XYZ file of N, CA and C in Angstrom:
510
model
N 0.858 -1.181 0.000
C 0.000 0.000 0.000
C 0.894 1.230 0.000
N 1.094 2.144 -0.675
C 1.553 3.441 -0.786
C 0.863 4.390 0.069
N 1.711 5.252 0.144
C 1.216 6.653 0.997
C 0.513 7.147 0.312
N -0.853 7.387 1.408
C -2.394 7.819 0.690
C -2.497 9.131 1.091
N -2.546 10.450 0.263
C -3.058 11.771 0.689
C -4.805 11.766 0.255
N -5.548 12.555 1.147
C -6.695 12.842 1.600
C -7.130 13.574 0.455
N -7.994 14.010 -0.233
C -8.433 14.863 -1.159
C -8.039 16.392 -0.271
N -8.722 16.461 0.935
C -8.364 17.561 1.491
C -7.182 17.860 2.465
N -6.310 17.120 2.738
C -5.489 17.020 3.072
C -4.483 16.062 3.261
N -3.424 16.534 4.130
C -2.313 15.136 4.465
C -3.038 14.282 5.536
N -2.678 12.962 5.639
C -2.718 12.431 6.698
C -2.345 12.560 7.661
N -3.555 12.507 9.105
C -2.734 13.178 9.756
C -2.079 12.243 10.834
N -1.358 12.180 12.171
C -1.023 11.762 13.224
C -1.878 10.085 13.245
N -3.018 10.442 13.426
C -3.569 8.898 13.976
C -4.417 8.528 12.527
N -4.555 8.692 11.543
C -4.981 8.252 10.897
C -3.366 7.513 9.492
N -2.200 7.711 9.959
C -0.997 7.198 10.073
C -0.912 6.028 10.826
N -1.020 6.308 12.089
C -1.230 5.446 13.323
C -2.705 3.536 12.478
N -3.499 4.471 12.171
C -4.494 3.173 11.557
C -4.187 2.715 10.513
N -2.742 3.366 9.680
C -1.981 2.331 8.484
C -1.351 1.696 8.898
N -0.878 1.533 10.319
C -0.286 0.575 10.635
C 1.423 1.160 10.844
N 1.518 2.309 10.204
C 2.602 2.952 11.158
C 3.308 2.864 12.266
N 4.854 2.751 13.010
C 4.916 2.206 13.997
C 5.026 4.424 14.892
N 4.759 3.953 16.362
C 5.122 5.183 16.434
C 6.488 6.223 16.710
N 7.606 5.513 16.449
C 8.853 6.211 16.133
C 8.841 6.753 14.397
N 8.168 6.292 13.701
C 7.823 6.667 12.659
C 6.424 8.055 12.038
N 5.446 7.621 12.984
C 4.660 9.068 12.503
C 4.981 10.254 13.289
N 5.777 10.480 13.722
C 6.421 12.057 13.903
C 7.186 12.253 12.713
N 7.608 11.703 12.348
C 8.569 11.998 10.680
C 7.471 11.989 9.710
N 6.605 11.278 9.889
C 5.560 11.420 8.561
C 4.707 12.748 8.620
N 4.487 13.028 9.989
C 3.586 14.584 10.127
C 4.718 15.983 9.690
N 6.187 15.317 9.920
C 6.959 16.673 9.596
C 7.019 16.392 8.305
N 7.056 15.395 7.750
C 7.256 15.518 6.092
C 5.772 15.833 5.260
N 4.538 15.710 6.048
C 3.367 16.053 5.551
C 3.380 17.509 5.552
N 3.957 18.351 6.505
C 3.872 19.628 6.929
C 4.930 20.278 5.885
N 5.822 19.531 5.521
C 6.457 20.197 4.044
C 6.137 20.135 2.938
N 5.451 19.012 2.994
C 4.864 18.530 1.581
C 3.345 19.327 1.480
N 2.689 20.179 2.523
C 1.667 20.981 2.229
C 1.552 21.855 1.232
N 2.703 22.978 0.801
C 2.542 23.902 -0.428
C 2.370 22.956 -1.589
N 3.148 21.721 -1.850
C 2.968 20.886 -2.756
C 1.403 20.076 -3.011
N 0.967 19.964 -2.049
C -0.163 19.156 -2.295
C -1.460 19.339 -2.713
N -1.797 20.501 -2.871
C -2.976 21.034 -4.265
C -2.977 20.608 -5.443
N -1.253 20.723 -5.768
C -0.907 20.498 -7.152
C -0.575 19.245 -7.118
N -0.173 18.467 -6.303
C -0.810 17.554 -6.504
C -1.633 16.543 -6.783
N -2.244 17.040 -5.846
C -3.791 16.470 -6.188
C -4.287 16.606 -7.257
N -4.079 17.986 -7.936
C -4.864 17.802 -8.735
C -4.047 16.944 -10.298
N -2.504 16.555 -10.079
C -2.020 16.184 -11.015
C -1.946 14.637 -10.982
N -2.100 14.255 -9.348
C -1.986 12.781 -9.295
C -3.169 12.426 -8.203
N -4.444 11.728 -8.310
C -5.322 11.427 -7.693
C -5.265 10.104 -7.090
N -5.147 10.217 -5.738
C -5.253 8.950 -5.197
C -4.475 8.317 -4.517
N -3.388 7.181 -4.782
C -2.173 6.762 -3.973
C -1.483 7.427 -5.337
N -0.443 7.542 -4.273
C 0.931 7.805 -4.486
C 1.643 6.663 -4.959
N 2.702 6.738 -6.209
C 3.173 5.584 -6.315
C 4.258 5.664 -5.456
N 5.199 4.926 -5.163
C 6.548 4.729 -4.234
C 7.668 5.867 -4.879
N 7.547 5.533 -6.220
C 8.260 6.464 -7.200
C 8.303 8.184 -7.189
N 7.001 8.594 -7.163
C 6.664 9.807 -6.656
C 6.666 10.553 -4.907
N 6.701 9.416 -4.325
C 7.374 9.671 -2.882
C 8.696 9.724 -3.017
N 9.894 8.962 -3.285
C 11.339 9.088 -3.100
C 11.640 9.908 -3.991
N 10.754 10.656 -5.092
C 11.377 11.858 -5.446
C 11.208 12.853 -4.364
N 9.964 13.255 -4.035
C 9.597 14.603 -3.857
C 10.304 14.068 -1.849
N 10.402 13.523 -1.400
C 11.345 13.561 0.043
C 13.045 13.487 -0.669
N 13.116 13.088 -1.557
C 14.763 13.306 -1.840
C 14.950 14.890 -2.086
N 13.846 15.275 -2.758
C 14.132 16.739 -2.790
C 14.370 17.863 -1.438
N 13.316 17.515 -0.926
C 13.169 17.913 0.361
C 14.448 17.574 1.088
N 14.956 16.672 1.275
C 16.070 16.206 2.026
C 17.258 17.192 1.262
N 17.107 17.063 0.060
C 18.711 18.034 -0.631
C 18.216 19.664 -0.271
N 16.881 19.887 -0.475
C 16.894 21.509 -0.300
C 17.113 21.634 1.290
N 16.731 21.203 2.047
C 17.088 21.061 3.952
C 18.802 20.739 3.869
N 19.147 19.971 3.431
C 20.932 19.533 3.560
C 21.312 20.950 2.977
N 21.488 21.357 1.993
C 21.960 22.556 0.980
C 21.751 24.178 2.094
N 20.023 23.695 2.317
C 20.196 24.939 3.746
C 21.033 25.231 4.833
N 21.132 24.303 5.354
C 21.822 23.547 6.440
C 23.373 23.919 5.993
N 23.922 23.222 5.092
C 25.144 23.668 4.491
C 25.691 24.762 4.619
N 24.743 25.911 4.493
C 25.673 27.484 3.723
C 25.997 27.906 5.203
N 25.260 27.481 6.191
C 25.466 27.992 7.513
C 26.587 27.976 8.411
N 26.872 26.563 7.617
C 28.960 25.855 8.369
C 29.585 27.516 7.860
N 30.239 28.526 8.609
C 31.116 29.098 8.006
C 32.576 28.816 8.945
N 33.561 29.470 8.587
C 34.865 29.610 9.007
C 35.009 31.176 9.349
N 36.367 31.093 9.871
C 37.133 32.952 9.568
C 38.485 32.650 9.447
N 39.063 33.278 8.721
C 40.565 33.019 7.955
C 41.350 34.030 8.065
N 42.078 33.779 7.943
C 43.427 35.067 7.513
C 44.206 33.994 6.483
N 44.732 34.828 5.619
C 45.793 34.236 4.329
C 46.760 35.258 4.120
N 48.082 34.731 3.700
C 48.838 35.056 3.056
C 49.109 34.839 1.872
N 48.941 35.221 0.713
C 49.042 35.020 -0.873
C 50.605 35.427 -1.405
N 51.145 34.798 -1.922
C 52.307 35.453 -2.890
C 52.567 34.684 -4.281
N 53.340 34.912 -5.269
C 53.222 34.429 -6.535
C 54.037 33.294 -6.311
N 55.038 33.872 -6.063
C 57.078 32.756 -5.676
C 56.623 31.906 -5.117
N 56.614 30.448 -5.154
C 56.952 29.194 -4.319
C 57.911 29.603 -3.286
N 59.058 29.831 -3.603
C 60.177 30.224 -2.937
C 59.963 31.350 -1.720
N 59.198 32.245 -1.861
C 58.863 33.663 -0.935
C 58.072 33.129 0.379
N 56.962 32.088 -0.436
C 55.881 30.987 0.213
C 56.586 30.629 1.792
N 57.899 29.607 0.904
C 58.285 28.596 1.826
C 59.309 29.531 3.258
N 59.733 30.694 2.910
C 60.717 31.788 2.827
C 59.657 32.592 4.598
N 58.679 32.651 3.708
C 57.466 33.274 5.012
C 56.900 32.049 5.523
N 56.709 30.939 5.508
C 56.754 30.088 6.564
C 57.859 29.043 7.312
N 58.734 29.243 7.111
C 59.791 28.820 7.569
C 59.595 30.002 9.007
N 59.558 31.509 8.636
C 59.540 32.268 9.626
C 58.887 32.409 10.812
N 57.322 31.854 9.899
C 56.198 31.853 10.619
C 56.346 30.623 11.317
N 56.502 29.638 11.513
C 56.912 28.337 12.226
C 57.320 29.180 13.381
N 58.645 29.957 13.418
C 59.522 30.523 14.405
C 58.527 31.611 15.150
N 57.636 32.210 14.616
C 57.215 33.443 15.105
C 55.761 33.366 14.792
N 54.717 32.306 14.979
C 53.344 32.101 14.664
C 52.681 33.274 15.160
N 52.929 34.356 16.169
C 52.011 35.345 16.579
C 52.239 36.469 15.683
N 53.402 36.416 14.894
C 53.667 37.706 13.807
C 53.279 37.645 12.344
N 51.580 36.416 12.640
C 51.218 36.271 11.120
C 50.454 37.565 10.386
N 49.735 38.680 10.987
C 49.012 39.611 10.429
C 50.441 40.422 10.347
N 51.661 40.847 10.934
C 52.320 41.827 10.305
C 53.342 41.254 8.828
N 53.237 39.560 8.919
C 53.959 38.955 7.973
C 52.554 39.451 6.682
N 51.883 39.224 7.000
C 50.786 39.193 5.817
C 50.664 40.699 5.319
N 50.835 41.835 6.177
C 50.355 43.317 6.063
C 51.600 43.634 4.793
N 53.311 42.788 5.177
C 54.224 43.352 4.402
C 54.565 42.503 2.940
N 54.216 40.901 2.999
C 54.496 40.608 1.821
C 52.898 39.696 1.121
N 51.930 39.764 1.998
C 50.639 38.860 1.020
C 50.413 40.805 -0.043
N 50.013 39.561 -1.379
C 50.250 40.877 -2.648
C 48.108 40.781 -2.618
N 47.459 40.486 -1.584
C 46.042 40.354 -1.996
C 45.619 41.527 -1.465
N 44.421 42.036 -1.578
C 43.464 43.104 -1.255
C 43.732 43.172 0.368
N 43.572 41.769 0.969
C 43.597 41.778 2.575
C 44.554 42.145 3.198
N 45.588 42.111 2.553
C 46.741 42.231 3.288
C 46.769 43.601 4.358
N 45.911 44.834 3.606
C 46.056 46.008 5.240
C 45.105 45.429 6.025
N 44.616 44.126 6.259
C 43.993 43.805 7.494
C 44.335 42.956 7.768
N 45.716 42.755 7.929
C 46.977 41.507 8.235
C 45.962 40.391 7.786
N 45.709 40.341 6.474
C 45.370 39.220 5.797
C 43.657 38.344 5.878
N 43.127 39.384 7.172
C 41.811 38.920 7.564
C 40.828 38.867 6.842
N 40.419 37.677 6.759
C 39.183 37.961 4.919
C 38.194 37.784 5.639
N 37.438 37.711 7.411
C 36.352 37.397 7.820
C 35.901 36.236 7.821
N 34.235 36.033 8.440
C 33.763 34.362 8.048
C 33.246 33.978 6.682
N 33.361 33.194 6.264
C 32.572 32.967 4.936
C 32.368 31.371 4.831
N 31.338 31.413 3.895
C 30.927 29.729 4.126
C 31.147 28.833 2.554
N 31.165 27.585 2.699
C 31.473 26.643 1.417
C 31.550 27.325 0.429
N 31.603 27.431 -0.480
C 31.739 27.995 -1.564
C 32.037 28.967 -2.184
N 32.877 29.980 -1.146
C 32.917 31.335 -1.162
C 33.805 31.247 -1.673
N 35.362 30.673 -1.418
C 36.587 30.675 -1.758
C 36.848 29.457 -3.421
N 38.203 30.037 -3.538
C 38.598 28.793 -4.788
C 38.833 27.288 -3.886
N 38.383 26.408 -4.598
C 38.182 25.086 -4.403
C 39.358 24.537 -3.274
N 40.645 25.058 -3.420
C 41.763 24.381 -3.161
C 41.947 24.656 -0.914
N 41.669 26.258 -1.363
C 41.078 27.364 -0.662
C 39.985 26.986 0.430
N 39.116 26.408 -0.213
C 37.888 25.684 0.748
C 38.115 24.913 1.205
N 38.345 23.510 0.455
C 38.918 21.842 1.274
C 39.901 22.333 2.189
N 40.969 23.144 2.476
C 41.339 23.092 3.910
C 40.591 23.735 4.420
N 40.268 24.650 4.795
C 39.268 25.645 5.529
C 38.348 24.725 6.098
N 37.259 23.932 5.371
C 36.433 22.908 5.533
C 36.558 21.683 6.380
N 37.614 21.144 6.078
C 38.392 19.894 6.258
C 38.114 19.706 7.825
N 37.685 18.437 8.214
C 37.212 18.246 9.574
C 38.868 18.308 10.411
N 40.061 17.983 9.344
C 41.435 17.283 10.510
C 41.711 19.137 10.748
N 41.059 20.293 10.109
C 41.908 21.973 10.063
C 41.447 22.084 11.613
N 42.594 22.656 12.029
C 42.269 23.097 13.292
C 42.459 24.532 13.514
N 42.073 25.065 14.504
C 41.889 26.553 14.639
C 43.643 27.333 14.897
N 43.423 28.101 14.408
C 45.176 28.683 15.171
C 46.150 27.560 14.577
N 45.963 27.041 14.040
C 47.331 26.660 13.607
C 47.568 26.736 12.055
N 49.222 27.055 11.982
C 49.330 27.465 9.954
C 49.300 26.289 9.632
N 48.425 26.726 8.408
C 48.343 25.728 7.003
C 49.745 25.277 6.232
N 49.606 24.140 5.487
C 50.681 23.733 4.649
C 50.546 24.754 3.110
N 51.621 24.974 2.588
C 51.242 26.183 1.732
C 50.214 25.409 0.517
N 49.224 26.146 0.432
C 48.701 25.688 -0.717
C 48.159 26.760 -1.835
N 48.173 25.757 -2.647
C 48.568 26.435 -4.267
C 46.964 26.835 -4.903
N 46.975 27.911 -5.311
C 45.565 27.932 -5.918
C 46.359 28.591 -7.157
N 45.381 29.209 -7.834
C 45.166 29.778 -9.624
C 45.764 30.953 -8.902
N 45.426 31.638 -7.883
C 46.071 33.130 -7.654
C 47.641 33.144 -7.050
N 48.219 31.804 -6.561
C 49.518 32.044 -6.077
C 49.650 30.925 -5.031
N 50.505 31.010 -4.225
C 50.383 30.311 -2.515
C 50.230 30.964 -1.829
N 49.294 30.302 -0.649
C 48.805 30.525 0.294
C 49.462 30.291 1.655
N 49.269 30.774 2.552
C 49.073 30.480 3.992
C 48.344 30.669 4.709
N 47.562 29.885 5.072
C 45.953 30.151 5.928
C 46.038 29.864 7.111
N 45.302 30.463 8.212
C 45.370 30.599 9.562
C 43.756 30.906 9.751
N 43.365 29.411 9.996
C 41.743 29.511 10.329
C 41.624 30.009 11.984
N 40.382 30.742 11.908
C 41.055 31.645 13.572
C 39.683 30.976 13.875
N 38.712 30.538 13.018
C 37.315 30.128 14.180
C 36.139 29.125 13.301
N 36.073 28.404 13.513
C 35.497 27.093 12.867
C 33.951 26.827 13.871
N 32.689 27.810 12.482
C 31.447 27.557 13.496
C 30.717 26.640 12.835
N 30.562 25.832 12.645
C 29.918 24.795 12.620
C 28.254 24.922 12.847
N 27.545 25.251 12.350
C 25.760 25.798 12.931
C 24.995 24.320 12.773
């Protein structure tokens, strides 16, 4: 038997309960009825009756990616970087920075060649997708830890040195 919507509505709580539903299960069916409400006019009027199985694991897969995707943009970070063109300058300013990790915003103010650099390199929080790809996967990366320098990494604009200062997780 497929999931049956009502002409006038979703099913609700106990009439779930008389399909035989167990009840760790109809609290998830009333929150997914309660999303699936803007949808279900047009429904109805496009599909009368049961639902095939087919038309359920679309329209909850959707639901599940637009909720995950929400959910997503909210993870942000906050960074500071150092950018330069030279491999060599790269390895040159962290060799230093190893020695002197608290002098990363005046290392960044005198040789990162990016926009940030008069704010010793501080680019703020920003979330997935903000940065170039290479840029993100560390930032992201569950092993990055806060306060400590990055291994230099290479993007399309130069090398980097990143110093994630706060990892919020929402």
């Amino acid at each position: 038997m497929g999931l049956r919507f009502k002409k006038d509505g979703p099913l609700t709580n106990q009439e779930a309960m008389m399909l035989g539903f167990k009840d760790a299960v109809a609290p998830i069916i009333e929150q997914l009825a309660i999303l699936l409400a803007p949808l279900h006019n047009f429904l109805c009027q496009k599909i009368y009756g049961d639902f095939n199985g087919y038309s359920v694991v679309i329209i909850v897969s959707q639901i599940i990616y637009f909720l995950y995707h929400k959910n997503a943009s909210k993870k942000k970070v906050t960074a500071s970087h150092i950018l330069v063109r030279e491999e060599s300058k790269i390895k040159e300013i962290q060799d230093s920075l190893e020695k002197e990790p608290h002098r990363f915003a005046d290392v960044a103010k005198r040789h990162s060649v990016c926009d940030s650099a008069s704010k010793g390199g501080a680019l703020g929080s920003f979330s997935r997708g903000k940065m170039v790809k290479e840029f993100d996967a560390y930032c992201f990366d569950s092993a990055t830890k806060e306060n400590v320098l990055s291994p230099i990494i290479k993007t399309e604009f130069g090398y980097h040195l990143i110093l994630v200062t706060k990892k919020a997780i929402a």
